[in-house]
Amino acid sequence: MKLRDKISIVTGGASGIGRAIAERFVTEGSIVVAADIASIEEDIGKVDRSHPIPHRLNITDPASVANLVRNTVSEFGRIDILVNSAGIGKDIPFLDHGLEDFDRIIAINLRGTFLIGQAVARHMAERRYGRIINIASVSGQRGNSGRAAYGASKGGVIALSKVMAVDLAQYGINVNIISPGPVDTPLVAQMHTPQARLSWTSLTPLNRYGTPAEIAGAAVFLASDDATYITGHVLAVDGGFMAGGIRSHGN
């Protein structure tokens, strides 16, 4: 129960990594509002708090973001933890990448992280306490093929998060980044061909994709009192992908 009585918002909480984090936070004692474009529930005061509470969110819309923050504070009195997991991606060769796809990915992954991060941080600053965890990607740290917009958005999330960590430290708010490697999620299932999966696993020392539950474990740590002196840190949960180099035959 590392998050007992904490009030959390998890964006992208209806599927994949966001859902795993929302469900794990509940088991750790937190009340969790799982905000997602796919959710339809709005009256969070009438939902079973022993499960993630769905709330519809368009993370690119400032009014939708403000509504989420307002409803959460009105019902629970505060927001202790924010996890930004909402995101999209496409695997498109650079020369074929259209502007519409580029703008949409940046709008959701980077602009959305800014919008809700700022809205929640303003509330947290008044209480002089908060934990913000932004989900980035190893594609924001390395030049993975086909990731022009996705990589740019996640690299931007990393830089944005470090600025947030510096600017918000005076208010008792810790901001950290989880940078997943290849993880089996519905989004990845759409993006990764069998050839792409082979490329990822061949460069990952643990020789497999991660699970959303493994990312959720890292999020619990960063949100808990075990991480009170950690801020502005990029935690790669990637099976060793970022550490990888030449591997011997048979590994």
mmCIF file of C-alpha atoms in Angstrom:
data_model
loop_
_atom_site.group_PDB
_atom_site.id
_atom_site.type_symbol
_atom_site.label_atom_id
_atom_site.label_comp_id
_atom_site.label_asym_id
_atom_site.label_seq_id
_atom_site.Cartn_x
_atom_site.Cartn_y
_atom_site.Cartn_z
ATOM 1 C CA MET A 1 0.000 0.000 0.000
ATOM 2 C CA LYS A 2 2.708 2.468 -0.991
ATOM 3 C CA LEU A 3 0.169 4.985 -2.286
ATOM 4 C CA ARG A 4 -2.419 4.712 0.460
ATOM 5 C CA ASP A 5 -4.991 7.548 0.366
ATOM 6 C CA LYS A 6 -3.262 9.333 -2.511
ATOM 7 C CA ILE A 7 -5.397 10.891 -5.248
ATOM 8 C CA SER A 8 -4.053 10.139 -8.719
ATOM 9 C CA ILE A 9 -4.852 11.021 -12.307
ATOM 10 C CA VAL A 10 -3.562 8.675 -15.004
ATOM 11 C CA THR A 11 -4.028 9.843 -18.591
ATOM 12 C CA GLY A 12 -4.356 7.198 -21.254
ATOM 13 C CA GLY A 13 -5.774 5.092 -18.454
ATOM 14 C CA ALA A 14 -8.156 3.015 -20.563
ATOM 15 C CA SER A 15 -5.577 0.763 -22.208
ATOM 16 C CA GLY A 16 -1.977 -0.348 -22.410
ATOM 17 C CA ILE A 17 0.588 1.135 -20.055
ATOM 18 C CA GLY A 18 -1.850 3.715 -18.668
ATOM 19 C CA ARG A 19 -4.377 1.072 -17.726
ATOM 20 C CA ALA A 20 -1.742 -1.090 -16.052
ATOM 21 C CA ILE A 21 -0.526 1.896 -14.025
ATOM 22 C CA ALA A 22 -4.063 2.886 -13.018
ATOM 23 C CA GLU A 23 -4.892 -0.635 -11.876
ATOM 24 C CA ARG A 24 -1.608 -1.042 -9.991
ATOM 25 C CA PHE A 25 -2.051 2.313 -8.240
ATOM 26 C CA VAL A 26 -5.458 1.153 -6.990
ATOM 27 C CA THR A 27 -3.908 -1.979 -5.485
ATOM 28 C CA GLU A 28 -1.355 0.280 -3.779
ATOM 29 C CA GLY A 29 -4.147 2.217 -2.040
ATOM 30 C CA SER A 30 -4.656 5.197 -4.351
ATOM 31 C CA ILE A 31 -7.928 6.571 -5.635
ATOM 32 C CA VAL A 32 -7.325 6.769 -9.372
ATOM 33 C CA VAL A 33 -9.064 8.787 -12.074
ATOM 34 C CA ALA A 34 -8.268 7.048 -15.358
ATOM 35 C CA ALA A 35 -8.653 9.761 -17.989
ATOM 36 C CA ASP A 36 -8.864 8.761 -21.617
ATOM 37 C CA ILE A 37 -10.434 9.788 -24.911
ATOM 38 C CA ALA A 38 -12.112 6.350 -24.966
ATOM 39 C CA SER A 39 -13.864 6.849 -21.610
ATOM 40 C CA ILE A 40 -17.472 7.993 -21.393
ATOM 41 C CA GLU A 41 -18.058 8.276 -17.622
ATOM 42 C CA GLU A 42 -18.104 11.834 -16.277
ATOM 43 C CA ASP A 43 -19.751 11.607 -12.834
ATOM 44 C CA ILE A 44 -16.740 10.432 -10.854
ATOM 45 C CA GLY A 45 -18.624 10.788 -7.585
ATOM 46 C CA LYS A 46 -20.842 7.791 -8.396
ATOM 47 C CA VAL A 47 -18.189 5.292 -9.462
ATOM 48 C CA ASP A 48 -16.705 2.448 -7.399
ATOM 49 C CA ARG A 49 -13.429 3.781 -6.001
ATOM 50 C CA SER A 50 -11.956 0.301 -5.624
ATOM 51 C CA HIS A 51 -11.313 0.382 -9.381
ATOM 52 C CA PRO A 52 -9.882 3.067 -11.677
ATOM 53 C CA ILE A 53 -12.547 5.735 -12.186
ATOM 54 C CA PRO A 54 -13.109 6.494 -15.894
ATOM 55 C CA HIS A 55 -13.248 10.099 -17.032
ATOM 56 C CA ARG A 56 -13.371 11.296 -20.623
ATOM 57 C CA LEU A 57 -10.401 13.461 -21.623
ATOM 58 C CA ASN A 58 -9.304 15.055 -24.869
ATOM 59 C CA ILE A 59 -5.753 15.873 -23.863
ATOM 60 C CA THR A 60 -5.321 18.355 -26.732
ATOM 61 C CA ASP A 61 -8.270 20.473 -25.544
ATOM 62 C CA PRO A 62 -7.565 22.940 -22.698
ATOM 63 C CA ALA A 63 -11.263 22.973 -21.713
ATOM 64 C CA SER A 64 -11.337 19.173 -21.406
ATOM 65 C CA VAL A 65 -8.144 19.236 -19.331
ATOM 66 C CA ALA A 66 -9.554 21.953 -17.047
ATOM 67 C CA ASN A 67 -12.755 19.952 -16.621
ATOM 68 C CA LEU A 68 -10.828 16.862 -15.524
ATOM 69 C CA VAL A 69 -8.789 18.795 -12.973
ATOM 70 C CA ARG A 70 -11.840 20.671 -11.683
ATOM 71 C CA ASN A 71 -13.935 17.504 -11.283
ATOM 72 C CA THR A 72 -11.144 15.612 -9.542
ATOM 73 C CA VAL A 73 -10.417 18.389 -7.051
ATOM 74 C CA SER A 74 -14.126 18.984 -6.453
ATOM 75 C CA GLU A 75 -14.750 15.318 -5.636
ATOM 76 C CA PHE A 76 -11.563 14.414 -3.765
ATOM 77 C CA GLY A 77 -10.170 17.742 -2.579
ATOM 78 C CA ARG A 78 -6.740 17.419 -4.122
ATOM 79 C CA ILE A 79 -4.482 15.760 -6.699
ATOM 80 C CA ASP A 80 -1.339 14.113 -5.332
ATOM 81 C CA ILE A 81 -0.054 12.231 -8.367
ATOM 82 C CA LEU A 82 -0.246 12.732 -12.123
ATOM 83 C CA VAL A 83 0.898 10.131 -14.628
ATOM 84 C CA ASN A 84 0.916 11.260 -18.272
ATOM 85 C CA SER A 85 0.568 8.109 -20.343
ATOM 86 C CA ALA A 86 -1.766 9.292 -23.113
ATOM 87 C CA GLY A 87 -0.086 8.978 -26.457
ATOM 88 C CA ILE A 88 -0.201 7.778 -30.051
ATOM 89 C CA GLY A 89 2.402 6.754 -32.571
ATOM 90 C CA LYS A 90 2.983 5.665 -36.146
ATOM 91 C CA ASP A 91 5.893 3.994 -37.890
ATOM 92 C CA ILE A 92 6.450 6.087 -41.041
ATOM 93 C CA PRO A 93 9.681 6.534 -43.036
ATOM 94 C CA PHE A 94 10.919 10.104 -42.786
ATOM 95 C CA LEU A 95 10.534 10.940 -46.480
ATOM 96 C CA ASP A 96 6.952 9.636 -46.458
ATOM 97 C CA HIS A 97 5.859 11.355 -43.230
ATOM 98 C CA GLY A 98 2.897 13.664 -43.781
ATOM 99 C CA LEU A 99 2.451 16.930 -41.918
ATOM 100 C CA GLU A 100 -1.013 15.985 -40.649
ATOM 101 C CA ASP A 101 0.284 12.875 -38.879
ATOM 102 C CA PHE A 102 3.293 14.787 -37.570
ATOM 103 C CA ASP A 103 1.160 17.567 -36.083
ATOM 104 C CA ARG A 104 -1.336 15.143 -34.513
ATOM 105 C CA ILE A 105 1.354 13.062 -32.804
ATOM 106 C CA ILE A 106 3.073 16.176 -31.456
ATOM 107 C CA ALA A 107 -0.267 17.607 -30.298
ATOM 108 C CA ILE A 108 -1.219 14.540 -28.279
ATOM 109 C CA ASN A 109 2.145 13.348 -27.001
ATOM 110 C CA LEU A 110 3.936 16.632 -26.300
ATOM 111 C CA ARG A 111 1.394 19.464 -26.235
ATOM 112 C CA GLY A 112 -0.987 17.279 -24.232
ATOM 113 C CA THR A 113 1.702 16.543 -21.654
ATOM 114 C CA PHE A 114 2.323 20.275 -21.317
ATOM 115 C CA LEU A 115 -1.370 21.152 -20.990
ATOM 116 C CA ILE A 116 -2.291 18.716 -18.269
ATOM 117 C CA GLY A 117 1.078 18.964 -16.541
ATOM 118 C CA GLN A 118 0.660 22.704 -16.166
ATOM 119 C CA ALA A 119 -2.991 22.483 -15.074
ATOM 120 C CA VAL A 120 -2.286 19.895 -12.394
ATOM 121 C CA ALA A 121 0.978 21.513 -11.275
ATOM 122 C CA ARG A 122 -0.812 24.797 -10.591
ATOM 123 C CA HIS A 123 -3.051 22.944 -8.152
ATOM 124 C CA MET A 124 -0.144 21.006 -6.628
ATOM 125 C CA ALA A 125 1.872 24.196 -6.160
ATOM 126 C CA GLU A 126 -0.813 25.589 -3.879
ATOM 127 C CA ARG A 127 -0.448 22.529 -1.625
ATOM 128 C CA ARG A 128 3.368 22.417 -1.904
ATOM 129 C CA TYR A 129 3.262 18.743 -2.819
ATOM 130 C CA GLY A 130 3.027 16.625 -5.925
ATOM 131 C CA ARG A 131 4.421 13.768 -7.967
ATOM 132 C CA ILE A 132 4.345 13.960 -11.766
ATOM 133 C CA ILE A 133 5.482 11.071 -13.959
ATOM 134 C CA ASN A 134 5.632 11.542 -17.719
ATOM 135 C CA ILE A 135 5.844 8.510 -19.989
ATOM 136 C CA ALA A 136 8.406 9.035 -22.752
ATOM 137 C CA SER A 137 10.160 6.349 -24.820
ATOM 138 C CA VAL A 138 13.601 5.139 -25.797
ATOM 139 C CA SER A 139 12.597 6.460 -29.238
ATOM 140 C CA GLY A 140 12.937 9.912 -27.700
ATOM 141 C CA GLN A 141 16.574 9.133 -26.884
ATOM 142 C CA ARG A 142 17.757 7.197 -29.931
ATOM 143 C CA GLY A 143 17.142 7.519 -33.656
ATOM 144 C CA ASN A 144 14.818 4.592 -34.235
ATOM 145 C CA SER A 145 13.726 4.173 -37.862
ATOM 146 C CA GLY A 146 10.300 5.491 -38.790
ATOM 147 C CA ARG A 147 9.900 7.536 -35.621
ATOM 148 C CA ALA A 148 10.262 11.108 -36.888
ATOM 149 C CA ALA A 149 7.162 12.492 -35.168
ATOM 150 C CA TYR A 150 6.968 9.946 -32.368
ATOM 151 C CA GLY A 151 10.638 10.280 -31.481
ATOM 152 C CA ALA A 152 10.480 14.074 -31.662
ATOM 153 C CA SER A 153 7.424 14.115 -29.392
ATOM 154 C CA LYS A 154 8.971 11.816 -26.804
ATOM 155 C CA GLY A 155 12.304 13.621 -26.912
ATOM 156 C CA GLY A 156 10.317 16.778 -26.281
ATOM 157 C CA VAL A 157 8.567 15.118 -23.332
ATOM 158 C CA ILE A 158 11.954 14.354 -21.789
ATOM 159 C CA ALA A 159 13.227 17.922 -22.197
ATOM 160 C CA LEU A 160 9.915 19.371 -20.995
ATOM 161 C CA SER A 161 9.924 17.127 -17.938
ATOM 162 C CA LYS A 162 13.416 18.217 -16.928
ATOM 163 C CA VAL A 163 12.391 21.863 -17.140
ATOM 164 C CA MET A 164 9.300 21.056 -15.099
ATOM 165 C CA ALA A 165 11.451 19.333 -12.484
ATOM 166 C CA VAL A 166 13.638 22.419 -12.117
ATOM 167 C CA ASP A 167 10.828 24.978 -12.128
ATOM 168 C CA LEU A 168 8.512 23.028 -9.830
ATOM 169 C CA ALA A 169 11.014 21.836 -7.220
ATOM 170 C CA GLN A 170 10.442 24.980 -5.147
ATOM 171 C CA TYR A 171 6.792 23.915 -4.758
ATOM 172 C CA GLY A 172 7.563 20.435 -3.458
ATOM 173 C CA ILE A 173 6.707 18.802 -6.793
ATOM 174 C CA ASN A 174 8.893 15.989 -8.115
ATOM 175 C CA VAL A 175 8.818 15.367 -11.875
ATOM 176 C CA ASN A 176 10.309 12.230 -13.391
ATOM 177 C CA ILE A 177 10.264 10.380 -16.688
ATOM 178 C CA ILE A 178 9.779 6.707 -17.489
ATOM 179 C CA SER A 179 11.301 5.761 -20.824
ATOM 180 C CA PRO A 180 9.929 2.371 -21.891
ATOM 181 C CA GLY A 181 11.596 0.171 -24.440
ATOM 182 C CA PRO A 182 9.509 -2.261 -26.488
ATOM 183 C CA VAL A 183 6.374 -3.123 -24.495
ATOM 184 C CA ASP A 184 3.487 -5.338 -25.555
ATOM 185 C CA THR A 185 0.528 -2.955 -25.765
ATOM 186 C CA PRO A 186 -2.345 -2.512 -28.248
ATOM 187 C CA LEU A 187 -0.523 0.487 -29.757
ATOM 188 C CA VAL A 188 2.678 -1.499 -30.250
ATOM 189 C CA ALA A 189 0.722 -4.394 -31.745
ATOM 190 C CA GLN A 190 -0.473 -1.989 -34.453
ATOM 191 C CA MET A 191 2.926 -0.392 -35.032
ATOM 192 C CA HIS A 192 5.364 -3.319 -34.925
ATOM 193 C CA THR A 193 5.531 -5.767 -37.816
ATOM 194 C CA PRO A 194 7.083 -9.218 -37.212
ATOM 195 C CA GLN A 195 10.308 -7.856 -38.731
ATOM 196 C CA ALA A 196 10.227 -4.872 -36.385
ATOM 197 C CA ARG A 197 9.708 -7.148 -33.379
ATOM 198 C CA LEU A 198 12.745 -9.164 -34.401
ATOM 199 C CA SER A 199 14.804 -5.972 -34.671
ATOM 200 C CA TRP A 200 13.716 -4.808 -31.214
ATOM 201 C CA THR A 201 14.357 -8.103 -29.447
ATOM 202 C CA SER A 202 17.720 -8.558 -31.172
ATOM 203 C CA LEU A 203 18.852 -5.229 -29.677
ATOM 204 C CA THR A 204 17.367 -5.847 -26.230
ATOM 205 C CA PRO A 205 19.658 -7.831 -23.917
ATOM 206 C CA LEU A 206 16.727 -9.442 -22.100
ATOM 207 C CA ASN A 207 15.567 -10.769 -25.495
ATOM 208 C CA ARG A 208 11.890 -9.941 -25.057
ATOM 209 C CA TYR A 209 9.304 -7.207 -24.967
ATOM 210 C CA GLY A 210 8.334 -5.795 -21.612
ATOM 211 C CA THR A 211 4.862 -5.882 -20.128
ATOM 212 C CA PRO A 212 2.675 -2.957 -19.057
ATOM 213 C CA ALA A 213 2.830 -4.333 -15.505
ATOM 214 C CA GLU A 214 6.613 -3.849 -15.487
ATOM 215 C CA ILE A 215 6.197 -0.194 -16.392
ATOM 216 C CA ALA A 216 3.549 0.134 -13.680
ATOM 217 C CA GLY A 217 5.997 -1.128 -11.070
ATOM 218 C CA ALA A 218 8.429 1.640 -11.969
ATOM 219 C CA ALA A 219 5.632 4.204 -11.764
ATOM 220 C CA VAL A 220 4.702 3.058 -8.252
ATOM 221 C CA PHE A 221 8.300 3.545 -7.165
ATOM 222 C CA LEU A 222 8.565 7.068 -8.567
ATOM 223 C CA ALA A 223 5.188 8.053 -7.089
ATOM 224 C CA SER A 224 5.984 6.670 -3.644
ATOM 225 C CA ASP A 225 7.934 7.999 -0.679
ATOM 226 C CA ASP A 226 10.833 5.771 -1.755
ATOM 227 C CA ALA A 227 11.626 8.369 -4.441
ATOM 228 C CA THR A 228 11.422 11.627 -2.491
ATOM 229 C CA TYR A 229 14.945 12.722 -3.504
ATOM 230 C CA ILE A 230 14.559 11.834 -7.177
ATOM 231 C CA THR A 231 13.453 14.470 -9.666
ATOM 232 C CA GLY A 232 14.272 15.221 -13.288
ATOM 233 C CA HIS A 233 15.386 11.613 -13.787
ATOM 234 C CA VAL A 234 14.866 9.488 -16.903
ATOM 235 C CA LEU A 235 14.244 5.899 -15.809
ATOM 236 C CA ALA A 236 14.666 3.534 -18.744
ATOM 237 C CA VAL A 237 12.512 0.427 -18.326
ATOM 238 C CA ASP A 238 13.726 -1.198 -21.493
ATOM 239 C CA GLY A 239 15.250 -4.633 -20.952
ATOM 240 C CA GLY A 240 18.702 -3.109 -21.425
ATOM 241 C CA PHE A 241 18.012 -1.554 -24.844
ATOM 242 C CA MET A 242 19.661 1.785 -24.009
ATOM 243 C CA ALA A 243 22.678 0.015 -22.534
ATOM 244 C CA GLY A 244 23.087 -2.382 -25.444
ATOM 245 C CA GLY A 245 26.149 -2.774 -27.627
ATOM 246 C CA ILE A 246 27.779 -5.648 -29.438
ATOM 247 C CA ARG A 247 26.453 -8.962 -28.145
ATOM 248 C CA SER A 248 28.217 -12.313 -28.312
ATOM 249 C CA HIS A 249 26.818 -15.110 -30.490
ATOM 250 C CA GLY A 250 24.137 -17.119 -28.764
ATOM 251 C CA ASN A 251 22.844 -14.219 -26.637
#
